[in-house]
Amino acid sequence: MNLKGSLSTLILEVLSHGPSHGYEIATSIKRRSAGVLDFKEGTLYPTLHTLERDGMLTSETDIENGRTRRYYKLTEKGSKTLQKSTLEWERVSGAISGILGGTA
Amino acid sequence: MTLEQWLYTATQNLVPKAAQKVREDIEFHVETAMRRYQIEGKSELEATEFAIRDLGYPKVAARGFEKTYLTKSELNLLASDQETIANKIWLSIPWFVAFIYVTITNFSHSVEFWNLQPWQFSVFTFIITIQFLINGIIARKYSLKTGSGLI
């Protein structure tokens, strides 16, 4: 399924449960959607880095087995954006469901 | 495709600091994915192949990164712009100081010499001051961009 536009919100949602690194975020989205939301993992990082640039996330690094591991953490701004995006998504998806289900 | 080839394609146009950050994230990602595949019973070679395949096309990732970070060509453009502005400021400083000095110390003589009205002096002073301020604001804006951590 094409995640274009929704990936930011999904990343923010995953990080609302605690700091995480890219691989964990990717597997969490796939697992929680039971594989429906499948995407190429390389496309996750541009979105992650954009969210960080925009102040939605912060990152911290530590070294594991000589490799730099970067953890991403939700900021206050990211948390507010997530709340707004979730409300907007519920509004839009409710409207679409209404039309497709024939109740609207 | 090797991890090195993937990383080269995805980061070749980025400025070094951004490329390094992407490289660190992807290398850790692939290593974690490889460990997971090996736990599932894949050989090291298969695990590497699967982990890199899961990343997708590096050109697609590159397009995403280039929207977020400054590219090398953008940095060069910015540097040349900065140089032009810095030169403008540098060249305008002595003219500005000399003009103010002449205006203040020898105002009446200058008026006579150039056959100018006092209001014309005021307008010239105003224009030069504004130009000086605009150059300063533009230079400040660029220095904020380059110091924003994106390069």
Short mmCIF file of C-alpha atoms in Angstrom, two decimals:
data_model
loop_
_atom_site.label_atom_id
_atom_site.label_comp_id
_atom_site.label_asym_id
_atom_site.label_seq_id
_atom_site.Cartn_x
_atom_site.Cartn_y
_atom_site.Cartn_z
CA MET A 1 0.00 0.00 0.00
CA ASN A 2 1.24 3.52 -0.80
CA LEU A 3 2.12 5.35 2.39
CA LYS A 4 2.81 8.69 0.76
CA GLY A 5 1.76 11.47 3.10
CA SER A 6 0.85 9.14 5.97
CA LEU A 7 4.33 7.95 6.83
CA SER A 8 5.11 11.04 8.93
CA THR A 9 2.04 10.50 11.08
CA LEU A 10 2.81 6.80 11.48
CA ILE A 11 6.38 7.57 12.55
CA LEU A 12 5.15 10.13 15.08
CA GLU A 13 2.64 7.58 16.41
CA VAL A 14 5.30 4.88 16.86
CA LEU A 15 7.57 7.35 18.65
CA SER A 16 4.75 8.48 20.96
CA HIS A 17 5.31 5.15 22.75
CA GLY A 18 8.97 5.94 23.42
CA PRO A 19 12.31 6.62 21.71
CA SER A 20 13.27 4.22 18.95
CA HIS A 21 15.72 3.77 16.10
CA GLY A 22 14.89 3.52 12.38
CA TYR A 23 14.79 -0.27 12.11
CA GLU A 24 12.44 -0.58 15.10
CA ILE A 25 10.17 2.11 13.67
CA ALA A 26 9.99 0.35 10.29
CA THR A 27 9.27 -3.08 11.77
CA SER A 28 6.75 -1.64 14.22
CA ILE A 29 4.71 -0.04 11.40
CA LYS A 30 4.76 -3.28 9.37
CA ARG A 31 3.91 -5.45 12.37
CA ARG A 32 1.10 -3.25 13.69
CA SER A 33 -0.49 -3.07 10.24
CA ALA A 34 -0.18 -6.86 9.87
CA GLY A 35 1.98 -6.31 6.79
CA VAL A 36 -0.62 -4.21 4.94
CA LEU A 37 1.51 -1.08 5.21
CA ASP A 38 4.61 -2.41 3.52
CA PHE A 39 7.24 0.01 2.27
CA LYS A 40 10.88 0.11 1.27
CA GLU A 41 12.83 0.86 4.41
CA GLY A 42 15.22 3.27 2.67
CA THR A 43 12.31 5.68 2.20
CA LEU A 44 11.73 5.84 5.96
CA TYR A 45 14.92 7.80 6.64
CA PRO A 46 14.29 10.86 4.45
CA THR A 47 10.95 11.25 6.27
CA LEU A 48 12.61 10.71 9.67
CA HIS A 49 15.29 13.28 8.92
CA THR A 50 12.74 15.78 7.64
CA LEU A 51 10.70 15.39 10.83
CA GLU A 52 13.86 16.01 12.84
CA ARG A 53 14.75 19.07 10.76
CA ASP A 54 11.25 20.44 11.33
CA GLY A 55 11.57 20.03 15.10
CA MET A 56 9.07 17.18 15.44
CA LEU A 57 11.79 14.80 16.63
CA THR A 58 15.17 14.97 18.28
CA SER A 59 17.87 12.34 18.02
CA GLU A 60 20.62 11.04 20.25
CA THR A 61 23.41 8.68 19.34
CA ASP A 62 25.35 5.99 21.12
CA ILE A 63 27.93 3.51 19.91
CA GLU A 64 27.07 -0.19 19.71
CA ASN A 65 29.72 -2.63 18.45
CA GLY A 66 31.58 0.25 16.84
CA ARG A 67 28.46 1.39 14.97
CA THR A 68 26.65 4.65 15.63
CA ARG A 69 23.07 3.98 16.70
CA ARG A 70 20.69 6.92 16.51
CA TYR A 71 17.56 7.04 18.63
CA TYR A 72 14.71 9.31 17.66
CA LYS A 73 12.46 10.90 20.24
CA LEU A 74 9.17 12.78 19.88
CA THR A 75 9.22 16.48 20.82
CA GLU A 76 6.37 18.58 22.21
CA LYS A 77 5.84 20.01 18.71
CA GLY A 78 5.76 16.49 17.25
CA SER A 79 3.25 15.39 19.87
CA LYS A 80 0.90 18.28 19.02
CA THR A 81 1.27 17.58 15.30
CA LEU A 82 0.42 13.93 15.90
CA GLN A 83 -2.77 14.88 17.78
CA LYS A 84 -3.83 17.20 14.95
CA SER A 85 -3.00 14.67 12.23
CA THR A 86 -4.85 11.89 14.05
CA LEU A 87 -8.01 14.02 14.36
CA GLU A 88 -7.76 15.02 10.69
CA TRP A 89 -7.25 11.39 9.63
CA GLU A 90 -10.29 10.24 11.67
CA ARG A 91 -12.39 12.99 10.10
CA VAL A 92 -11.33 12.17 6.53
CA SER A 93 -11.42 8.37 6.90
CA GLY A 94 -14.86 8.61 8.54
CA ALA A 95 -16.12 10.64 5.61
CA ILE A 96 -14.68 8.21 3.04
CA SER A 97 -16.05 5.20 4.93
CA GLY A 98 -19.43 6.89 4.98
CA ILE A 99 -19.40 7.35 1.23
CA LEU A 100 -18.07 3.87 0.45
CA GLY A 101 -20.46 2.25 2.93
CA GLY A 102 -23.38 4.18 1.52
CA THR A 103 -24.29 5.87 4.82
CA ALA A 104 -23.38 9.38 3.69
CA MET B 1 24.14 -4.32 -5.12
CA THR B 2 26.43 -3.86 -2.16
CA LEU B 3 25.68 -1.62 0.80
CA GLU B 4 28.51 0.67 -0.27
CA GLN B 5 26.97 1.05 -3.76
CA TRP B 6 23.55 1.75 -2.22
CA LEU B 7 25.00 4.39 0.10
CA TYR B 8 27.02 6.01 -2.68
CA THR B 9 23.94 6.42 -4.89
CA ALA B 10 21.77 7.67 -2.02
CA THR B 11 24.26 10.21 -0.66
CA GLN B 12 26.57 11.21 -3.52
CA ASN B 13 24.97 14.65 -3.98
CA LEU B 14 24.65 15.50 -0.29
CA VAL B 15 27.03 17.71 1.67
CA PRO B 16 29.46 15.62 3.80
CA LYS B 17 27.79 16.15 7.18
CA ALA B 18 24.37 15.09 5.87
CA ALA B 19 25.87 12.14 3.96
CA GLN B 20 27.60 10.96 7.13
CA LYS B 21 24.35 11.07 9.11
CA VAL B 22 22.49 9.08 6.45
CA ARG B 23 25.35 6.57 6.24
CA GLU B 24 25.32 5.99 10.02
CA ASP B 25 21.56 5.39 10.06
CA ILE B 26 21.54 3.05 7.05
CA GLU B 27 24.59 1.06 8.15
CA PHE B 28 23.06 0.44 11.57
CA HIS B 29 19.71 -0.40 9.96
CA VAL B 30 21.21 -2.96 7.58
CA GLU B 31 23.30 -4.54 10.31
CA THR B 32 20.23 -4.94 12.55
CA ALA B 33 18.20 -6.35 9.65
CA MET B 34 21.00 -8.79 8.79
CA ARG B 35 21.09 -10.07 12.38
CA ARG B 36 17.31 -10.59 12.25
CA TYR B 37 17.54 -12.56 8.99
CA GLN B 38 20.37 -14.67 10.36
CA ILE B 39 18.31 -15.51 13.46
CA GLU B 40 15.58 -16.65 11.04
CA GLY B 41 18.10 -19.06 9.49
CA LYS B 42 19.47 -17.18 6.49
CA SER B 43 23.17 -17.38 5.65
CA GLU B 44 25.27 -14.22 6.03
CA LEU B 45 25.25 -13.69 2.27
CA GLU B 46 21.48 -14.13 2.01
CA ALA B 47 20.91 -11.93 5.07
CA THR B 48 22.99 -9.13 3.52
CA GLU B 49 21.17 -9.46 0.21
CA PHE B 50 17.72 -9.37 1.86
CA ALA B 51 18.61 -6.45 4.15
CA ILE B 52 19.81 -4.32 1.22
CA ARG B 53 16.82 -5.35 -0.92
CA ASP B 54 14.48 -4.16 1.86
CA LEU B 55 15.95 -0.66 1.59
CA GLY B 56 14.50 -0.25 -1.90
CA TYR B 57 15.89 1.88 -4.70
CA PRO B 58 18.71 4.19 -3.57
CA LYS B 59 17.72 6.80 -6.16
CA VAL B 60 14.28 7.10 -4.55
CA ALA B 61 15.89 7.56 -1.14
CA ALA B 62 18.36 10.07 -2.64
CA ARG B 63 15.47 12.21 -3.93
CA GLY B 64 14.02 12.26 -0.40
CA PHE B 65 17.33 13.14 1.25
CA GLU B 66 18.01 15.88 -1.28
CA LYS B 67 14.72 17.54 -0.33
CA THR B 68 15.77 17.56 3.34
CA TYR B 69 19.46 18.43 3.11
CA LEU B 70 21.59 20.85 1.15
CA THR B 71 23.23 19.26 -1.87
CA LYS B 72 26.83 19.94 -2.86
CA SER B 73 25.75 22.10 -5.82
CA GLU B 74 23.39 24.14 -3.61
CA LEU B 75 26.22 24.67 -1.15
CA ASN B 76 28.52 25.90 -3.93
CA LEU B 77 25.82 28.29 -5.11
CA LEU B 78 25.29 29.53 -1.57
CA ALA B 79 29.02 29.99 -1.07
CA SER B 80 29.37 32.06 -4.24
CA ASP B 81 26.35 34.17 -3.23
CA GLN B 82 27.84 34.69 0.21
CA GLU B 83 31.13 35.71 -1.33
CA THR B 84 29.41 38.26 -3.57
CA ILE B 85 27.53 39.72 -0.63
CA ALA B 86 30.61 39.76 1.57
CA ASN B 87 32.48 41.59 -1.20
CA LYS B 88 29.65 44.08 -1.55
CA ILE B 89 29.70 44.82 2.15
CA TRP B 90 33.47 45.02 2.21
CA LEU B 91 33.49 47.43 -0.72
CA SER B 92 30.65 49.54 0.61
CA ILE B 93 32.20 50.09 4.07
CA PRO B 94 34.93 52.59 3.06
CA TRP B 95 32.56 54.47 0.77
CA PHE B 96 29.97 54.67 3.50
CA VAL B 97 32.48 55.86 6.13
CA ALA B 98 34.02 58.39 3.74
CA PHE B 99 30.65 59.75 2.75
CA ILE B 100 29.51 60.16 6.34
CA TYR B 101 32.85 61.74 7.28
CA VAL B 102 32.69 64.26 4.45
CA THR B 103 29.05 65.02 5.16
CA ILE B 104 29.59 65.65 8.85
CA THR B 105 32.96 67.44 8.81
CA ASN B 106 32.66 69.46 5.68
CA PHE B 107 28.96 69.65 5.02
CA SER B 108 28.69 73.25 3.82
CA HIS B 109 31.79 72.96 1.65
CA SER B 110 30.52 69.72 0.13
CA VAL B 111 27.22 71.32 -0.68
CA GLU B 112 28.99 74.11 -2.47
CA PHE B 113 31.50 71.84 -4.20
CA TRP B 114 28.93 69.42 -5.58
CA ASN B 115 26.35 72.13 -5.95
CA LEU B 116 23.83 70.03 -4.06
CA GLN B 117 20.87 70.93 -1.95
CA PRO B 118 20.91 69.74 1.69
CA TRP B 119 17.89 67.47 1.00
CA GLN B 120 19.85 65.78 -1.79
CA PHE B 121 22.60 64.96 0.70
CA SER B 122 20.01 63.51 3.05
CA VAL B 123 18.59 61.32 0.28
CA PHE B 124 22.04 60.03 -0.70
CA THR B 125 22.88 59.27 2.92
CA PHE B 126 19.56 57.51 3.34
CA ILE B 127 20.00 55.39 0.18
CA ILE B 128 23.52 54.31 1.11
CA THR B 129 22.44 53.47 4.67
CA ILE B 130 19.52 51.35 3.41
CA GLN B 131 21.73 49.53 0.90
CA PHE B 132 24.25 48.82 3.65
CA LEU B 133 21.51 47.48 5.95
CA ILE B 134 19.98 45.29 3.20
CA ASN B 135 23.37 43.74 2.43
CA GLY B 136 23.85 43.05 6.14
CA ILE B 137 20.41 41.42 6.44
CA ILE B 138 21.03 39.18 3.41
CA ALA B 139 24.46 38.17 4.73
CA ARG B 140 22.89 37.37 8.12
CA LYS B 141 20.18 35.25 6.47
CA TYR B 142 22.75 33.14 4.60
CA SER B 143 24.93 32.73 7.67
CA LEU B 144 21.86 31.43 9.56
CA LYS B 145 21.16 28.92 6.76
CA THR B 146 24.70 27.62 6.62
CA GLY B 147 24.85 27.43 10.41
CA SER B 148 21.53 25.59 10.70
CA GLY B 149 23.13 22.15 10.92
CA LEU B 150 22.01 21.16 7.45
CA ILE B 151 25.52 21.08 6.07
#
